[in-house]
Amino acid sequence: VQLVESGGGFVQAGDSLRLSCAASLLPFGDYAMGWYRQAPGKEREFVARISRSGGATNYADSVKGRFTISRDNAKNTVSLQMNSLKPEDTAVYFCAAAYATILTNPGYWGQGTQVTVSS
């Protein structure tokens, strides 16, 4: 089982980034997916999640209205579109998965991708 993130980078405040996660979980449509992040010196925190059908999404208050999670079950991918980035969004972003309808306790994690937002 592999979750491989891509798309991180160094951007300026106000810029956008799109993170992607390619999953080897099969069948992909049986897994709820999500994104977490961990900033230096802080605990890992929830960012966004999407149900296995893609019909339900949830976001942390800190990213609501700026980030959008989506999935393509035909391509086994989940994405996180991040707009209006802020320096406080700087963190390592992790893709997560659970064999469930809704992501509550991830059983699978990616290695993470660094996002750095400069002011």
XYZ file of C-alpha atoms in Angstrom:
119
model
C 0.000 0.000 0.000
C 1.443 3.323 -1.030
C 0.351 6.922 -0.842
C 2.679 9.230 -2.739
C 2.266 12.980 -2.458
C 3.491 15.549 -4.943
C 3.087 19.239 -5.681
C 4.646 20.881 -2.651
C 6.984 23.815 -2.969
C 7.998 27.302 -1.954
C 5.520 30.082 -2.714
C 4.682 33.638 -1.705
C 1.730 34.571 0.454
C -1.395 34.784 -1.681
C -0.175 32.220 -4.194
C -1.755 28.851 -4.967
C -0.514 25.281 -4.952
C -2.122 22.002 -5.870
C -1.098 18.869 -3.991
C -1.774 15.432 -5.400
C -1.684 11.992 -3.865
C -1.431 8.833 -5.909
C -2.710 5.758 -4.114
C -2.103 2.095 -4.678
C -5.099 1.216 -2.494
C -7.482 -1.008 -4.355
C -10.286 -0.641 -4.917
C -9.610 3.065 -4.397
C -13.283 3.864 -4.203
C -13.548 1.894 -0.945
C -11.228 4.299 0.871
C -11.974 7.630 2.466
C -9.147 10.073 1.851
C -7.819 13.211 3.422
C -4.982 15.597 4.095
C -3.219 16.431 7.332
C -0.318 18.775 7.988
C 2.412 19.217 10.540
C 4.214 22.471 11.125
C 7.596 22.621 12.854
C 7.231 22.105 16.581
C 3.519 21.338 16.318
C 1.389 18.233 16.255
C -0.085 16.865 13.075
C -3.485 18.402 12.386
C -6.443 17.649 10.182
C -6.807 19.767 7.035
C -9.490 18.233 4.821
C -11.214 14.944 4.074
C -13.402 13.487 1.375
C -15.709 10.506 1.502
C -15.036 7.464 -0.622
C -17.690 8.509 -3.137
C -16.504 12.109 -3.170
C -19.940 13.296 -2.149
C -18.963 14.652 1.253
C -16.097 16.914 2.229
C -14.980 18.541 5.466
C -12.364 21.176 6.214
C -10.514 22.584 9.153
C -11.770 26.053 10.003
C -8.345 27.487 9.252
C -8.527 26.480 5.579
C -12.253 26.650 4.880
C -12.971 28.747 1.830
C -9.351 28.620 0.644
C -8.653 24.892 0.178
C -10.616 22.392 -1.887
C -10.230 18.617 -1.716
C -11.241 16.414 -4.619
C -10.707 12.874 -5.819
C -10.662 10.985 -9.086
C -11.605 7.386 -8.433
C -10.749 6.409 -11.994
C -7.170 7.613 -11.547
C -6.732 6.637 -7.877
C -5.817 10.165 -6.912
C -6.847 12.763 -4.378
C -5.934 16.417 -4.675
C -5.844 19.479 -2.487
C -6.160 22.836 -4.230
C -4.745 25.506 -1.932
C -5.495 29.144 -2.729
C -4.681 32.374 -0.923
C -1.866 30.681 0.935
C -0.651 32.201 4.182
C 2.662 31.823 6.012
C 0.815 29.849 8.693
C 0.018 27.220 6.059
C 3.705 26.291 6.041
C 3.947 22.622 6.972
C 4.582 19.131 5.736
C 1.352 17.914 4.161
C 0.411 14.255 4.447
C -2.057 12.266 2.424
C -4.107 9.854 4.545
C -6.539 7.038 3.900
C -8.911 4.771 5.739
C -10.972 1.794 4.678
C -14.195 3.546 5.574
C -16.875 5.852 4.252
C -15.517 8.856 6.145
C -11.918 9.453 7.200
C -11.787 9.414 10.987
C -8.811 7.249 11.943
C -6.392 7.025 9.026
C -4.756 3.665 8.658
C -2.475 4.701 5.828
C -0.141 7.653 5.456
C 2.079 9.092 2.781
C 5.592 10.358 3.387
C 4.581 13.989 3.142
C 5.371 16.941 0.923
C 6.744 20.255 2.137
C 4.805 23.455 1.592
C 6.541 26.686 2.490
C 4.750 30.019 2.256
C 6.844 33.132 2.520
C 5.515 36.488 3.556
